[in-house]
XYZ file of C-alpha atoms in Angstrom:
577
model
C -15.231 63.189 -58.623
C -18.216 63.997 -60.848
C -18.644 62.729 -64.409
C -18.004 66.249 -65.752
C -14.556 66.166 -64.174
C -13.707 62.941 -66.013
C -12.567 62.390 -69.599
C -13.601 59.085 -71.142
C -10.880 57.080 -72.842
C -12.988 55.608 -75.652
C -12.609 52.155 -74.092
C -15.685 51.692 -71.867
C -14.169 48.873 -69.821
C -11.031 50.947 -69.193
C -13.255 53.775 -67.972
C -14.726 51.300 -65.482
C -11.228 50.412 -64.286
C -10.553 54.165 -63.903
C -13.838 54.643 -61.991
C -15.303 56.841 -64.710
C -12.363 57.945 -66.824
C -9.243 60.119 -66.619
C -9.418 63.231 -64.401
C -9.731 66.250 -66.678
C -6.529 68.115 -67.626
C -4.332 65.231 -66.474
C -1.119 64.243 -68.234
C -1.143 60.446 -68.487
C 1.892 58.443 -69.526
C 1.022 55.397 -71.674
C 4.075 53.203 -72.042
C 4.854 49.774 -73.339
C 6.851 47.775 -75.832
C 6.214 47.350 -79.558
C 2.798 46.009 -80.524
C 1.143 46.659 -77.176
C -1.488 49.056 -78.621
C -0.181 52.476 -77.549
C -0.942 54.321 -80.787
C -4.337 52.638 -81.104
C -5.290 53.704 -77.580
C -4.114 57.247 -78.288
C -6.171 57.577 -81.471
C -9.197 55.902 -79.881
C -8.973 58.513 -77.113
C -8.968 61.317 -79.698
C -11.796 59.822 -81.801
C -13.934 59.481 -78.670
C -13.298 63.149 -77.974
C -14.607 64.172 -81.394
C -17.838 62.274 -80.628
C -18.216 64.299 -77.435
C -17.449 67.707 -78.925
C -13.890 67.739 -77.594
C -11.472 68.502 -80.484
C -8.153 66.709 -80.412
C -4.570 67.093 -81.586
C -2.207 64.237 -82.453
C 1.487 65.079 -82.595
C 3.474 62.297 -84.217
C 7.117 61.944 -85.193
C 7.105 58.607 -86.964
C 3.915 58.223 -89.024
C 2.448 60.335 -91.815
C -1.306 61.107 -91.871
C -1.898 58.891 -94.910
C -0.402 55.922 -93.071
C -2.612 56.554 -90.056
C -5.704 56.912 -92.280
C -4.962 53.550 -93.871
C -3.990 51.650 -90.721
C -6.989 52.681 -88.640
C -9.739 52.716 -91.285
C -10.694 49.073 -90.432
C -11.902 50.303 -87.033
C -14.429 52.565 -88.759
C -12.576 55.737 -87.844
C -12.943 58.401 -90.540
C -9.779 60.269 -89.662
C -9.625 62.272 -92.957
C -13.210 63.403 -92.409
C -12.511 64.480 -88.827
C -9.504 66.476 -90.047
C -11.571 68.187 -92.779
C -14.249 69.049 -90.207
C -11.559 70.592 -87.983
C -12.472 68.272 -85.119
C -9.044 66.630 -85.253
C -5.620 67.819 -86.325
C -2.629 65.589 -87.031
C 0.708 67.351 -86.740
C 3.718 65.517 -88.185
C 6.986 67.074 -87.106
C 10.416 66.316 -85.734
C 11.229 66.065 -82.037
C 13.632 69.026 -82.181
C 11.106 71.247 -83.949
C 8.364 70.412 -81.468
C 10.747 70.942 -78.572
C 11.496 74.491 -79.705
C 7.805 75.067 -80.473
C 6.681 74.033 -77.008
C 9.155 76.395 -75.395
C 8.233 79.356 -77.618
C 5.146 81.582 -77.241
C 2.756 81.495 -80.201
C 4.122 78.290 -81.714
C 2.230 75.893 -83.963
C 0.959 73.765 -81.063
C -0.372 76.804 -79.247
C -1.955 77.990 -82.508
C -3.651 74.616 -83.029
C -5.036 74.822 -79.513
C -6.381 78.295 -80.229
C -7.962 77.505 -83.600
C -9.502 74.123 -82.776
C -10.047 74.777 -79.059
C -8.200 71.523 -78.434
C -9.254 69.617 -75.314
C -7.459 66.330 -75.963
C -3.804 65.860 -76.894
C -1.732 62.812 -77.824
C 2.038 62.893 -78.398
C 3.433 59.775 -80.082
C 6.044 59.112 -78.777
C 7.139 61.493 -76.043
C 10.244 59.336 -75.742
C 11.794 61.044 -78.772
C 10.771 64.493 -77.596
C 12.699 63.910 -74.389
C 15.797 63.163 -76.476
C 15.448 66.114 -78.827
C 18.931 67.442 -78.033
C 17.827 70.866 -76.841
C 20.168 70.616 -73.870
C 23.101 70.680 -76.223
C 22.192 74.205 -77.309
C 22.850 75.442 -73.791
C 19.136 75.696 -72.946
C 18.818 79.062 -74.651
C 15.295 80.329 -75.442
C 14.098 79.127 -78.834
C 14.348 81.340 -81.841
C 11.356 83.596 -82.193
C 10.677 83.898 -78.464
C 9.307 87.237 -77.410
C 11.966 89.705 -76.139
C 12.445 89.442 -72.432
C 10.547 86.135 -72.264
C 12.722 83.652 -70.366
C 10.708 80.650 -71.535
C 10.698 77.199 -69.996
C 14.194 76.512 -71.214
C 15.528 79.176 -68.871
C 13.548 77.659 -66.025
C 15.104 74.292 -66.780
C 18.570 75.850 -66.917
C 17.965 77.418 -63.527
C 17.022 74.042 -62.126
C 20.249 72.532 -63.469
C 22.277 75.310 -61.897
C 20.483 74.888 -58.576
C 21.453 71.231 -58.381
C 25.145 72.066 -58.479
C 27.980 71.130 -60.826
C 28.140 67.707 -62.370
C 30.709 65.202 -61.167
C 33.701 65.478 -63.497
C 34.172 61.752 -63.983
C 30.542 60.858 -64.659
C 29.783 59.451 -68.089
C 27.210 61.191 -70.237
C 23.943 59.233 -70.326
C 23.413 59.325 -74.074
C 26.946 58.521 -75.095
C 27.408 55.383 -77.182
C 24.265 53.359 -77.650
C 21.825 56.256 -77.306
C 23.419 58.292 -80.068
C 23.888 55.250 -82.254
C 20.175 54.523 -81.912
C 19.318 57.957 -83.281
C 17.923 59.200 -79.995
C 19.890 62.418 -79.962
C 23.486 63.530 -79.670
C 25.351 63.022 -76.420
C 25.260 65.753 -73.812
C 28.213 68.160 -73.847
C 31.137 67.461 -71.563
C 30.421 68.520 -68.009
C 26.632 68.648 -68.490
C 24.634 67.717 -65.439
C 23.505 64.042 -65.603
C 19.872 65.110 -65.308
C 20.140 67.499 -68.227
C 19.146 64.825 -70.745
C 16.266 63.333 -68.756
C 14.807 64.898 -65.629
C 15.176 68.565 -66.537
C 14.140 68.046 -70.135
C 11.056 66.081 -69.076
C 10.304 68.727 -66.454
C 10.290 71.417 -69.139
C 8.083 69.328 -71.443
C 5.512 68.569 -68.760
C 5.374 72.204 -67.622
C 4.761 73.339 -71.179
C 1.992 70.783 -71.663
C 0.286 71.723 -68.390
C 0.098 75.334 -69.526
C -1.790 74.250 -72.636
C -4.639 73.015 -70.430
C -5.678 69.775 -72.177
C -6.082 66.166 -71.132
C -3.130 64.379 -72.706
C -1.958 60.845 -73.369
C 1.806 60.830 -73.713
C 2.861 57.639 -75.453
C 6.238 56.276 -74.468
C 8.328 53.475 -75.905
C 9.425 51.119 -73.161
C 13.110 50.205 -73.516
C 13.768 46.824 -75.004
C 15.340 44.068 -72.969
C 19.044 44.583 -72.326
C 19.159 48.360 -72.820
C 17.296 51.000 -70.864
C 18.653 54.048 -72.653
C 18.095 57.533 -71.273
C 14.948 59.133 -72.569
C 13.512 59.964 -69.204
C 12.310 56.372 -69.159
C 15.245 54.605 -67.592
C 14.729 51.859 -65.054
C 14.388 48.128 -65.064
C 14.476 46.233 -68.311
C 12.901 42.947 -69.191
C 10.808 41.106 -71.772
C 8.083 43.737 -71.587
C 10.283 46.830 -71.358
C 11.310 49.210 -68.571
C 9.599 51.316 -65.950
C 8.549 54.922 -66.635
C 11.427 56.470 -64.690
C 11.497 60.287 -64.480
C 8.424 60.772 -66.665
C 6.478 58.508 -64.308
C 7.101 60.855 -61.398
C 6.037 63.922 -63.392
C 2.913 62.396 -64.971
C -0.469 62.511 -63.250
C -1.211 58.960 -64.337
C 0.545 55.916 -65.736
C -0.933 53.184 -67.931
C 1.377 50.261 -68.624
C 0.634 48.232 -71.754
C 2.282 44.823 -72.108
C 2.178 41.819 -74.422
C 3.728 38.943 -72.430
C 3.575 35.194 -72.667
C 1.082 33.826 -70.164
C 0.037 30.413 -68.975
C -3.553 29.955 -70.166
C -3.857 26.391 -68.933
C -5.036 25.069 -65.583
C -3.329 27.187 -62.961
C -1.805 26.481 -59.617
C -2.980 28.385 -56.573
C -0.147 30.913 -56.931
C -1.279 31.732 -60.468
C -4.874 32.149 -59.337
C -3.802 35.111 -57.197
C -3.283 37.038 -60.437
C 0.378 36.178 -61.009
C 0.514 35.100 -64.649
C 3.255 32.662 -65.505
C 5.494 34.350 -68.048
C 8.076 32.780 -70.267
C 11.454 33.903 -69.022
C 13.930 33.842 -71.838
C 12.397 31.260 -74.150
C 11.508 27.651 -73.476
C 8.513 25.608 -74.573
C 5.933 28.222 -73.616
C 7.820 30.980 -75.404
C 7.348 29.092 -78.655
C 3.579 29.223 -78.289
C 2.747 32.552 -79.878
C -0.928 31.955 -79.169
C -0.122 32.328 -75.481
C 0.787 35.984 -75.812
C -1.888 38.225 -74.340
C -2.165 42.021 -74.218
C -2.691 43.662 -70.841
C -3.162 47.165 -69.461
C -2.436 48.088 -65.871
C -3.065 51.391 -64.122
C -0.008 52.101 -61.996
C -0.940 55.607 -60.935
C -3.797 58.117 -61.275
C -3.670 61.244 -59.173
C -6.990 62.328 -57.699
C -8.751 59.104 -58.605
C -9.132 55.541 -57.497
C -8.769 52.634 -59.912
C -9.092 48.878 -60.053
C -5.603 47.450 -59.493
C -4.054 44.573 -61.413
C -3.400 43.704 -65.040
C -6.510 43.718 -67.219
C -6.754 41.596 -70.359
C -6.983 43.717 -73.514
C -7.787 42.804 -77.094
C -8.521 44.312 -80.493
C -12.058 44.137 -81.865
C -13.754 45.733 -84.864
C -14.077 49.095 -83.085
C -10.557 49.337 -81.637
C -9.193 48.313 -78.263
C -11.423 46.679 -75.669
C -10.841 45.221 -72.230
C -12.167 41.819 -71.243
C -14.222 42.170 -68.077
C -12.702 39.697 -65.597
C -14.732 37.246 -63.583
C -13.644 39.148 -60.511
C -15.773 42.100 -61.596
C -18.483 40.237 -63.458
C -22.082 41.051 -62.686
C -23.638 37.958 -64.176
C -27.147 38.072 -65.550
C -27.844 35.041 -63.403
C -27.406 37.054 -60.216
C -30.685 38.909 -60.709
C -32.444 35.596 -61.280
C -31.197 34.141 -58.010
C -33.091 34.390 -54.786
C -32.940 37.608 -52.787
C -30.215 38.213 -50.177
C -32.799 37.217 -47.543
C -32.299 33.653 -48.797
C -28.662 33.776 -47.640
C -27.034 33.839 -44.212
C -24.765 36.928 -44.045
C -21.221 36.035 -43.038
C -20.418 39.412 -41.520
C -17.526 39.847 -43.967
C -18.729 42.426 -46.550
C -16.404 41.421 -49.387
C -17.330 37.747 -48.970
C -21.047 38.551 -48.762
C -20.800 40.628 -51.928
C -19.090 37.821 -53.823
C -21.700 35.289 -52.665
C -24.714 37.468 -53.461
C -25.560 38.373 -49.878
C -23.967 35.632 -47.811
C -23.859 31.855 -47.379
C -26.746 30.800 -49.678
C -29.437 28.568 -48.173
C -29.426 25.200 -49.884
C -25.775 25.570 -50.873
C -22.693 23.483 -50.229
C -19.655 25.658 -49.509
C -16.319 23.911 -49.984
C -13.622 25.601 -47.899
C -10.216 24.565 -49.269
C -7.328 25.211 -46.866
C -3.629 24.490 -47.023
C -1.617 23.059 -44.180
C -0.517 26.464 -42.853
C -3.836 28.294 -43.140
C -5.516 29.618 -39.998
C -9.171 28.901 -40.737
C -10.500 28.520 -37.182
C -11.998 32.004 -36.877
C -13.632 31.766 -40.305
C -15.216 28.378 -39.520
C -16.326 29.591 -36.095
C -17.861 32.700 -37.656
C -19.847 30.790 -40.296
C -21.187 28.275 -37.756
C -22.108 31.112 -35.388
C -23.964 32.988 -38.120
C -26.121 29.982 -39.027
C -26.776 29.094 -35.395
C -27.703 32.701 -34.526
C -30.136 32.683 -37.483
C -31.978 29.740 -35.890
C -30.352 26.752 -37.598
C -29.587 23.403 -36.001
C -26.034 22.090 -36.304
C -24.569 18.752 -37.414
C -20.870 18.868 -36.551
C -18.214 16.377 -37.601
C -14.846 17.689 -36.330
C -11.402 16.847 -37.649
C -8.565 15.074 -35.909
C -6.838 18.436 -35.349
C -9.773 20.620 -34.315
C -11.993 18.651 -31.962
C -15.432 19.339 -30.481
C -14.121 21.372 -27.550
C -12.162 23.671 -29.903
C -15.218 24.151 -32.155
C -17.390 25.051 -29.162
C -14.780 27.571 -28.018
C -14.347 29.116 -31.498
C -18.099 29.601 -31.876
C -18.408 30.931 -28.312
C -15.828 33.623 -29.121
C -18.039 34.706 -32.019
C -21.093 34.973 -29.747
C -23.015 31.653 -29.687
C -23.210 29.096 -26.850
C -23.318 25.650 -28.442
C -23.499 23.924 -25.055
C -26.844 25.564 -24.514
C -27.857 24.428 -27.991
C -26.830 20.856 -27.165
C -29.119 20.919 -24.134
C -31.961 22.134 -26.362
C -31.456 19.344 -28.890
C -30.156 21.672 -31.592
C -26.745 19.994 -31.914
C -25.615 16.610 -33.233
C -21.932 15.704 -32.911
C -20.532 12.978 -35.202
C -17.139 11.815 -33.887
C -14.600 9.418 -35.406
C -12.153 9.614 -32.499
C -12.341 8.567 -28.859
C -11.333 11.696 -27.009
C -12.484 13.645 -23.944
C -15.801 15.489 -24.314
C -17.674 18.016 -22.242
C -20.642 16.389 -20.436
C -23.141 18.530 -22.381
C -21.831 17.099 -25.668
C -22.092 13.466 -24.567
C -25.881 13.699 -24.918
C -25.694 14.564 -28.640
C -22.778 12.311 -29.596
C -22.885 10.004 -32.630
C -20.152 7.371 -32.273
C -18.893 7.151 -35.825
C -15.938 4.974 -34.882
C -18.365 2.193 -33.947
C -20.171 2.182 -37.328
C -19.301 0.261 -40.449
C -19.466 2.041 -43.803
C -22.904 0.526 -44.463
C -24.168 1.604 -41.033
C -22.713 5.086 -41.473
C -24.485 5.612 -44.828
C -27.684 4.269 -43.334
C -27.385 6.743 -40.459
C -26.846 9.637 -42.880
C -30.038 8.761 -44.762
C -31.877 8.428 -41.466
C -30.601 11.834 -40.364
C -31.869 13.494 -43.519
C -35.271 11.792 -43.340
C -35.889 12.145 -39.594
C -34.141 15.421 -38.812
C -33.497 17.665 -41.794
C -36.753 17.261 -43.685
C -39.160 17.698 -40.737
C -37.154 20.581 -39.256
C -37.017 22.347 -42.628
C -40.818 22.234 -42.749
C -40.857 23.837 -39.280
C -38.584 26.614 -40.470
C -35.464 25.409 -38.645
C -32.855 24.372 -41.247
C -29.682 22.433 -40.497
C -26.098 23.447 -41.121
C -23.767 20.493 -41.682
C -20.089 21.038 -40.921
C -17.691 18.243 -41.841
C -13.977 17.747 -42.295
C -13.738 15.796 -45.557
C -10.098 14.778 -45.145
C -10.971 13.088 -41.855
C -13.951 11.394 -43.480
C -11.775 10.171 -46.376
C -9.189 8.711 -43.975
C -11.815 7.056 -41.807
C -14.052 5.735 -44.609
C -12.127 5.966 -47.864
C -12.623 7.969 -51.068
C -15.417 5.775 -52.408
C -17.485 6.338 -49.282
C -16.773 10.075 -49.365
C -18.089 10.354 -52.937
C -21.359 8.609 -52.039
C -21.776 10.546 -48.817
C -20.962 13.942 -50.314
C -23.304 13.504 -53.281
C -26.179 12.496 -50.992
C -25.507 15.270 -48.478
C -25.394 18.067 -51.067
C -28.653 16.809 -52.588
C -30.486 16.738 -49.254
C -29.114 20.096 -48.164
C -30.386 21.648 -51.381
C -33.829 20.087 -50.981
C -34.158 21.042 -47.299
C -32.856 24.631 -47.697
C -30.018 24.025 -45.250
C -26.293 24.601 -45.519
C -23.230 22.400 -45.893
C -19.818 23.748 -44.866
C -17.249 21.202 -46.066
C -13.637 21.653 -44.966
C -10.981 20.080 -47.195
C -7.274 20.302 -47.903
C -7.062 19.639 -51.643
C -3.330 19.014 -51.429
C -3.974 15.853 -49.403
C -6.515 14.166 -51.692
C -6.354 12.808 -55.232
C -6.942 15.143 -58.202
C -9.970 13.093 -59.307
C -11.610 13.336 -55.887
C -10.801 17.028 -55.666
C -12.346 17.641 -59.085
C -15.508 15.820 -58.021
C -15.815 17.852 -54.829
C -15.325 21.172 -56.642
C -17.819 20.241 -59.352
C -20.459 19.123 -56.853
C -20.123 22.049 -54.441
C -22.173 25.192 -55.019
C -19.427 27.524 -53.755
C -15.664 27.023 -53.493
C -13.622 29.266 -51.192
C -9.869 28.874 -50.842
C -7.730 30.243 -48.056
C -3.981 29.816 -47.780
C -1.067 31.314 -45.981
C 2.302 32.465 -47.260
C 5.267 33.232 -45.060
C 3.741 36.436 -43.693
C 0.164 36.833 -44.935
C -3.020 34.865 -45.375
C -5.308 35.130 -48.399
C -8.842 34.104 -49.285
C -10.400 33.740 -52.722
C -13.859 32.783 -53.946
C -13.180 30.661 -57.028
C -16.732 29.403 -57.601
C -20.130 30.843 -56.729
C -23.738 30.232 -57.710
C -23.738 33.011 -60.297
C -20.170 32.571 -61.525
C -18.920 35.557 -59.519
C -15.415 35.139 -58.134
C -12.924 37.401 -56.379
C -9.301 38.335 -56.554
C -7.103 37.047 -53.748
C -8.285 38.948 -50.671
C -6.022 39.543 -47.702
C -7.177 38.021 -44.412
C -6.354 40.409 -41.590
C -6.684 39.161 -38.035
C -8.149 41.500 -35.440
C -8.461 41.474 -31.631
C -12.272 41.781 -31.566
C -15.153 39.764 -33.116
C -15.366 38.556 -35.799
C -11.553 38.495 -35.355
C -10.901 38.631 -39.101
C -11.658 41.007 -41.948
C -11.034 40.803 -45.681
C -9.131 43.451 -47.612
C -9.002 43.769 -51.401
C-alpha cells in the first residue's frame, strides 16, 4: 500500500507499528479504560490532519470546546485557532441527536463534511451513540428525512426482521444496570436481543462509511465486573472488555490499556512479552509507579502491523510510543564491521538480529533449558563456521558426545571426519567413551589433566594454534558445554577459563559458541557469563512449542520470542516471528 493510501496518526512511532499509518477511509475502533489516552489520541489524529491539509471533525458528547481548549493547550495545540480557520470543527451534541442526524439526509454532520471537506473524523465516545435509544422508537426514519427515503434505520429494521422473532423469555440487555448508568432506556418488550447492539452498530457504521472519511471511533471499555451492552460486550477485567460487535464491524482496532506491570528483573516467561500484571491488588498493585500505558493493534484490514503491546507515554507534544529494543536500529550498528565480518547462520531472522550473522571475534552464549532441542541449531552454527574455512575446537557435553556432534554437523552438510584427518579439528573430552578412529587422532584427554594443566593447555592452544592460524586467515571456532566444564572443574576454573577464552577469541577474530543451561548454575556465575559474552541467545521449549530469543547483541539489538519450527530438510529449523 502506497503512502498516499495511508493516513498518519500524528504519532510517528505508531505509524511505524502500522507500517505507514491507517489505510485511508478506514473506520478504526480505539477502545480502553479511563485514563488510557483515547481522547488525546483522537485529537492528535485530527491536529495532524490539519497540518497535512486534511480538515477534521470532532463529535463529542461529554466535553465542551472550552474544556478541550484548556486541557490540550499544554501540548501546543491551538484548537481555537484551528476552529477559527475552519480547519477543525468541534461538534458538541447528545447521542440521540447525533443518532437521528446520522440517519437523516442533509444533517449537521453531512453539512460539516460539505463545508469543511472533512477527511478525518473522531467520535468520542461511540459507546454512547450505540446506546442512544433509537431502537425504542421502532426504528422509524428520523424526523426531517426526505419523503420516500427509507434511511438506514429502515435497513436496520429489515435486518432485525430477517433474523426472526426474539425469544419470549429472553431478558432485555439494557434492563437494570444499563439504564441506571444512564446508557439509554431498556429495549421494549419483545425486541430482538441484537436491537440494542449489533443492529444499532451496523446502522452507525454504514452511515459513517457513506461519509467517506478516515475515522477514529473512541470506545469506553467496560469496567471490571460489568460489561454492559453498548455493542462492546465481552470479557471484563482490570483493563476493560473486548470490542464485541463493534470490533467485527470496524476496519481496525487499537486497544489502549493502563495496567500494572513488573518493571523489575524478569523471568524467562516475562521476557517473551508477557507482562506480569497485578491481579486484584497485592503488593505490586500498591505501586502506582508500576502502571504503564500500552497500545496494541488487534486488527487492521488491508494492512500489516507489528504485533504485541507497545509502551506509550505522554510527552510535551502529546502521545508517543517508546521504540522497543526489539525494533531498535542502534546508531552503533552502522559503526560495526560490515556483514562480511560475520558468519551467516542461514536463519534470516537471527542474522538480522546479529547484524549479518555470527560476528567474528564474538562469544555467543546459547542458553538452553532442560527440554530444549538445540542439536540442529548447534550443528548448523558449527557447519557454517567450518564451511567458511574455520578450524574447530570441540568440547562436547555428557549428553551430546563427539559422535552425535559429528552426525549433527554431517546432516547440515560438513564432514568433520575429513576435517579431523586434515588437522582442522581438536576434540577436548572429559569422559571416557567410545570414539570413531578418525577422532582418536585429535583427542585431548581432559579427564587426565589437573586444573593447572588444563589452564596451561588452554593458553598453549591459543598461542600455538589460534594466533598463528588467524594470521594465515584460518580462524578457530570454539564450541564448549559450560555446564560440563563447571562440573568437571568447578565454577572458579570456569570463570578463569571463560574470561581467557573470550579475550583470545576476540583478538584472533575467531568465534566462541558456549552452551549453558542457566537454570543449573548459580546466579552470580550466570551473571558473569552473560556480562562477558558478546551475544546471548536463549532457546526454550514449552509443552508444545520451542522459542528462541536474542537478548543481547553487539549493538544492543534484541528480538521478540521467535518460534522455532522444525523442518524435514536442511537446515532442519527455521525461525518465525
